[in-house]
Tab-separated table of C-alpha atoms in Angstrom:
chain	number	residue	atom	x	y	z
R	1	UNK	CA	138.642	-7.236	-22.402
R	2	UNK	CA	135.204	-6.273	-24.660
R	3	UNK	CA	133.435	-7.389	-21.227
R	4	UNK	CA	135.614	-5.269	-18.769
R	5	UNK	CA	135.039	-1.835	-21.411
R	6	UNK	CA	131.571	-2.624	-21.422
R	7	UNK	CA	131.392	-2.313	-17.822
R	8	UNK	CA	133.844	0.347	-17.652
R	9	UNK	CA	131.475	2.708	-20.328
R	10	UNK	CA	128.133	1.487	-18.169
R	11	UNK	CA	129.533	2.481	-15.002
R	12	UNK	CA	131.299	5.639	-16.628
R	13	UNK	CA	128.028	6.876	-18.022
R	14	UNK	CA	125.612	5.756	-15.330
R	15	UNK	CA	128.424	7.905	-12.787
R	16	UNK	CA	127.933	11.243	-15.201
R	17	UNK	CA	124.180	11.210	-14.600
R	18	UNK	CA	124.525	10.953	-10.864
R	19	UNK	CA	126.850	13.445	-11.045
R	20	UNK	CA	124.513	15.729	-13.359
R	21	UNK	CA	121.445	15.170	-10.988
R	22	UNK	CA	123.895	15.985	-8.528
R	23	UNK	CA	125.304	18.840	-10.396
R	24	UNK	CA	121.481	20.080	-10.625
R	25	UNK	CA	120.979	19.401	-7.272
R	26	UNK	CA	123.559	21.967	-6.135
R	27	UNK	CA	122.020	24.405	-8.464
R	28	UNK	CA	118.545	24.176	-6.372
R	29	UNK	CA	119.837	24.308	-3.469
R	30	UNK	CA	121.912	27.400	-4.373
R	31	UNK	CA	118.913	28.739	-5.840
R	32	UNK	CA	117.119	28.355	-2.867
R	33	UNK	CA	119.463	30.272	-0.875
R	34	UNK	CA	119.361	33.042	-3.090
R	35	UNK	CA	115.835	33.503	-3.260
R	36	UNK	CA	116.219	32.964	0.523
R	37	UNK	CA	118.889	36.067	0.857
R	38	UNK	CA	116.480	38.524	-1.235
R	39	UNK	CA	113.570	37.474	0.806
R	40	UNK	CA	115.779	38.321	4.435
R	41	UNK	CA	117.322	41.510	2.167
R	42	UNK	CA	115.368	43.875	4.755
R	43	UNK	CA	116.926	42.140	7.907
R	44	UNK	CA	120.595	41.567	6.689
R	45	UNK	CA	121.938	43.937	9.518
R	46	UNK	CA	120.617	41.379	11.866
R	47	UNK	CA	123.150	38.449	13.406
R	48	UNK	CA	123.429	35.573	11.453
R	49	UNK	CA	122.101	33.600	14.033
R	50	UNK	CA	118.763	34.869	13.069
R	51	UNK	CA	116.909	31.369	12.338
R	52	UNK	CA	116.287	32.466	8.048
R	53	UNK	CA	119.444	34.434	8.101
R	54	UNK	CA	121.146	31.266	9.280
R	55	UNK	CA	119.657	28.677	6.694
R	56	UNK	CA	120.120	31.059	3.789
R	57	UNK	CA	123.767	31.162	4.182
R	58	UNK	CA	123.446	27.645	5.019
R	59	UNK	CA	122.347	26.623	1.494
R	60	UNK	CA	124.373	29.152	-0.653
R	61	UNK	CA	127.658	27.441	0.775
R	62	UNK	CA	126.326	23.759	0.414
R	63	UNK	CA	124.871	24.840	-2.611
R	64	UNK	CA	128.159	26.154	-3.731
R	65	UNK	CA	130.341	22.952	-2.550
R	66	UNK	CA	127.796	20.478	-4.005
R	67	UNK	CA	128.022	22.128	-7.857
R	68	UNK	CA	131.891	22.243	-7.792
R	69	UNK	CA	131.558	18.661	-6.472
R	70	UNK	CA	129.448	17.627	-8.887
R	71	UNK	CA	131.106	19.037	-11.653
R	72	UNK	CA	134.816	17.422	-10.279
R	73	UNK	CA	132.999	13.790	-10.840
R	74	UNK	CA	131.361	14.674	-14.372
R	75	UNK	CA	134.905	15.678	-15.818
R	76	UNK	CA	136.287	12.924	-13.801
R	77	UNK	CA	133.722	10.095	-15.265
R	78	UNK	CA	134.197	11.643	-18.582
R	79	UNK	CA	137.798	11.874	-18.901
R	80	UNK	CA	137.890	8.183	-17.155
R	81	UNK	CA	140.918	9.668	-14.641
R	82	UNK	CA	141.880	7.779	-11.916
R	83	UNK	CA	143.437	10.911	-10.100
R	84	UNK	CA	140.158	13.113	-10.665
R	85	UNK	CA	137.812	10.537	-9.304
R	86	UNK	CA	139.604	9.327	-6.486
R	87	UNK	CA	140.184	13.542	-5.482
R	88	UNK	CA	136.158	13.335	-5.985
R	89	UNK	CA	135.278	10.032	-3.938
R	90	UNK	CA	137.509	12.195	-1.044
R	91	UNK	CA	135.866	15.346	-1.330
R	92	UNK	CA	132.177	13.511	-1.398
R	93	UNK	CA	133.033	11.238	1.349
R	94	UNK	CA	134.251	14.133	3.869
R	95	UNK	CA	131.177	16.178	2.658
R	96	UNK	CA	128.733	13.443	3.636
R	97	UNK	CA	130.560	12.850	6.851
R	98	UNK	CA	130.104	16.585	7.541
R	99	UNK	CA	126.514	16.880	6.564
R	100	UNK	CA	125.596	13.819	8.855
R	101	UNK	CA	127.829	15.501	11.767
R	102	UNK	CA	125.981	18.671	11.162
R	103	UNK	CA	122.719	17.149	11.252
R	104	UNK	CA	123.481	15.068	14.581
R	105	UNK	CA	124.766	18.389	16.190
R	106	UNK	CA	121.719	20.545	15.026
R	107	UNK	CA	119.321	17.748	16.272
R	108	UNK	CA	121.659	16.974	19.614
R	109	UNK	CA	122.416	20.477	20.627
R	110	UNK	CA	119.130	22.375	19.444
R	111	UNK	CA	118.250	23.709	22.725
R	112	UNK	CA	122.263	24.944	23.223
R	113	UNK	CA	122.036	26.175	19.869
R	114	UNK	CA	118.909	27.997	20.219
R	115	UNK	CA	119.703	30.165	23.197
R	116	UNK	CA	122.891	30.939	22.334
R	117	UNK	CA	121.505	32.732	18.696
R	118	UNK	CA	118.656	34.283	21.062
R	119	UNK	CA	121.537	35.653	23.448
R	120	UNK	CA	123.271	37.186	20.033
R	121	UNK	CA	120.178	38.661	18.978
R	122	UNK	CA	119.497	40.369	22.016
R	123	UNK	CA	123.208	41.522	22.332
R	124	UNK	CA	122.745	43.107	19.139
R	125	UNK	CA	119.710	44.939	20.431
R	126	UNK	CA	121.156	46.954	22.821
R	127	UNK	CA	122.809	49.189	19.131
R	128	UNK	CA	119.087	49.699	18.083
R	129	UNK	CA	119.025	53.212	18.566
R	130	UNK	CA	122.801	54.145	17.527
R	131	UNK	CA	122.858	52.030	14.569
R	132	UNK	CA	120.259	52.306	12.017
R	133	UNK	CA	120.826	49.433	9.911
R	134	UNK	CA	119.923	47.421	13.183
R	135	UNK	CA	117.153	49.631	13.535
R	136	UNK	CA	115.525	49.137	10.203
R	137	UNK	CA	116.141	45.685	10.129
R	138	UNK	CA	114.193	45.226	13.725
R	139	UNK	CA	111.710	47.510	12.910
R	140	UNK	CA	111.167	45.114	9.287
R	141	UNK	CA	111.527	42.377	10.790
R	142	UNK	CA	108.171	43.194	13.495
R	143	UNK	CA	106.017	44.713	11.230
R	144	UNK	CA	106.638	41.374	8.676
R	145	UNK	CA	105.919	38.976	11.526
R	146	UNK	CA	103.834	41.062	13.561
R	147	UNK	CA	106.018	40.103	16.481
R	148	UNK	CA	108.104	42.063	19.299
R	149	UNK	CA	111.405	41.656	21.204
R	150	UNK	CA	113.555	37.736	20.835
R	151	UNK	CA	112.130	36.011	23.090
R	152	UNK	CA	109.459	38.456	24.622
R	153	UNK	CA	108.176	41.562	24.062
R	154	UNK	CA	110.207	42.745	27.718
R	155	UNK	CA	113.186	42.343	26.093
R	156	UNK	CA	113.306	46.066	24.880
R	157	UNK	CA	112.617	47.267	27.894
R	158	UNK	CA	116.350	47.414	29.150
R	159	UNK	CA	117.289	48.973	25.504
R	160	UNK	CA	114.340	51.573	25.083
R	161	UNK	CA	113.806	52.288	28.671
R	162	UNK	CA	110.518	50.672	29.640
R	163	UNK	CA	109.284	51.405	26.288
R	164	UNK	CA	108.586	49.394	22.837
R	165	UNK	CA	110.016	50.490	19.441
R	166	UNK	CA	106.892	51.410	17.218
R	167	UNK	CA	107.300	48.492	15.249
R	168	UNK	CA	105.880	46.418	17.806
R	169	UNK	CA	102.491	47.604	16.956
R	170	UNK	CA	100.173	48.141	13.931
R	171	UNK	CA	101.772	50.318	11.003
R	172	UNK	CA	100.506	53.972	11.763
R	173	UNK	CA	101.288	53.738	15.793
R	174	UNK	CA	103.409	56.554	16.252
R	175	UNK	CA	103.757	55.347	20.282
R	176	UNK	CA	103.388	51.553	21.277
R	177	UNK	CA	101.949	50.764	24.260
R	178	UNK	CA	101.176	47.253	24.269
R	179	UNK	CA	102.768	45.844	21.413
R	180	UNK	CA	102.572	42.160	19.794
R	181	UNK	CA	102.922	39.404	22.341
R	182	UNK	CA	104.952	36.905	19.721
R	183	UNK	CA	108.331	36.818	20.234
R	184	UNK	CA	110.061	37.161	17.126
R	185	UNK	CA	112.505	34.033	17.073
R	186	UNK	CA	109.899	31.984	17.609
R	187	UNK	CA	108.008	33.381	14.746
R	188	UNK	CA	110.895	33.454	12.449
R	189	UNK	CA	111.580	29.644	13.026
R	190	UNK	CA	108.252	28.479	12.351
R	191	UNK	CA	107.819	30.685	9.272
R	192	UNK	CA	111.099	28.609	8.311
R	193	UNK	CA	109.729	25.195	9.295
R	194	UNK	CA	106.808	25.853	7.433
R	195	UNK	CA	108.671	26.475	4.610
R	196	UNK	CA	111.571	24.354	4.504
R	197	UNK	CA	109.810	21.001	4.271
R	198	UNK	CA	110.452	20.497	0.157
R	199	UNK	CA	114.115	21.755	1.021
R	200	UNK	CA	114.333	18.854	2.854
R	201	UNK	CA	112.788	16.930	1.302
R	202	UNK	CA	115.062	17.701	-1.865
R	203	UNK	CA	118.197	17.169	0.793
R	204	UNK	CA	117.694	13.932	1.373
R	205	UNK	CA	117.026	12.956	-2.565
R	206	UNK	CA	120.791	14.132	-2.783
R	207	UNK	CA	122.153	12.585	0.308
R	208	UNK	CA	121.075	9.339	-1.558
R	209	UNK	CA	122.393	10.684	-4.666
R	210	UNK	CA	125.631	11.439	-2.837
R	211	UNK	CA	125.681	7.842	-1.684
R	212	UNK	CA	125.183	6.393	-5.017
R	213	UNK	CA	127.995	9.038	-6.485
R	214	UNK	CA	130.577	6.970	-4.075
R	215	UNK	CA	129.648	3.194	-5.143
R	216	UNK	CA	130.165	4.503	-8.821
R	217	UNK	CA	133.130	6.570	-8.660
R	218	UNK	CA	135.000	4.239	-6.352
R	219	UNK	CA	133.474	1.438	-9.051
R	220	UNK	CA	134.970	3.125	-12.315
R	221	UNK	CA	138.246	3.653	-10.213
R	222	UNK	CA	138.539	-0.048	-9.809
R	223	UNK	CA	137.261	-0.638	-13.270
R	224	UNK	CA	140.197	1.645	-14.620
R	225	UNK	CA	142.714	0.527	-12.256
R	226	UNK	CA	142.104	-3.102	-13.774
R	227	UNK	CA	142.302	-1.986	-17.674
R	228	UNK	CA	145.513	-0.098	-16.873
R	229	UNK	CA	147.188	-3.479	-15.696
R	230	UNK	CA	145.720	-5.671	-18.136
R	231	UNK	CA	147.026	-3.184	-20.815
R	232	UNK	CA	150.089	-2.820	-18.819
């Protein structure tokens, strides 16, 4: 019996400091996200869709869901309940299966994905001049990247009737003539590629955390399930 509590406290305790990295995990990623928000503040009148708009929001919720997760399988480890770590294996296992779904969608259906945020975004254009949220989020959104129009610089030609917002051009131009020729999607994404890399890189370190979480929860769970019968 010495044996089995032995094992019981080294899997118990080694399952708390996954689940604290983990824990901590969630808290950078949330992090993240909200320096990510405060940094897009200027465009939040913008779709989602917009590519840093989109991965902000995309953190703060799995930072969110990670922290409560990894919180569930500290209490569980601690108290040494069967009923709080198997709710914990369930929740981590259907998070991991969603995160790996995710990714094979995002990676599958890029392309799909892709036009169909760069059809919202010029949807949304076509409000520029009645709504001036929109407005001052397109017009802070050009001047930051020094880009014009979603996909093209033509693409407020329908809206402004031949003409580009003065945004398009250098800060002073009253009227733009021949504004920037980088669309602004394209800019936005590789601003976010350039710096997403440690994001990602931090990702995976959790996914493998994650994976580690569920061989020592679903360990304990056996390890209590076999003291309650030999006590039994």
């Amino acid at each position: 019996m010495s044996v089995s509590r032995g094992c019981l406290c080294c899997v118990k305790y080694l399952m708390f400091v996954f689940n604290l990295i983990f824990w901590l995990g969630g808290c950078g990623l949330f992090g993240v996200g909200v320096w990510l928000s405060f940094t897009q503040a200027e465009f939040s009148s913008l779709p989602l869709s917009f590519p840093s708009l989109s991965a902000a929001n995309l953190l703060l919720v799995a930072g969110g869901i990670t922290m409560v997760t990894g919180f569930l399988g500290c209490l569980g480890a601690l108290k040494e309940q069967r009923c709080l770590l198997f709710m914990f294996f369930m929740i981590l296992l259907l998070l991991v299966l969603t995160e790996v779904i995710l990714v094979l969608v995002i990676h599958i259906l890029h392309d799909k994905l892709d036009s169909k945020a760069q059809g919202e975004l010029k949807e949304g254009m076509k409000i520029y001049k009645s709504e001036p949220g929109l407005k001052k989020s397109w017009d802070n959104v050009q001047k930051m990247f020094k880009c014009c129009g979603v996909t093209n610089k033509t693409d407020w030609y329908d809206v402004l009737n031949g003409t580009l917002p003065s945004s398009c051009c250098s800060v002073g131009t009253d009227q733009c003539v021949d504004g920037w020729s980088e669309p602004c999607y394209q800019k936005a994404r590789q601003w976010l590629l350039d710096n997403i890399p440690s994001v990602l890189v931090f990702g995976v370190c959790i996914g493998v955390v994650q994976i580690l979480a569920l061989v020592f929860s679903m360990l304990m769970y056996c390890q209590i399930l076999c003291a309650e019968k030999y006590l039994g």
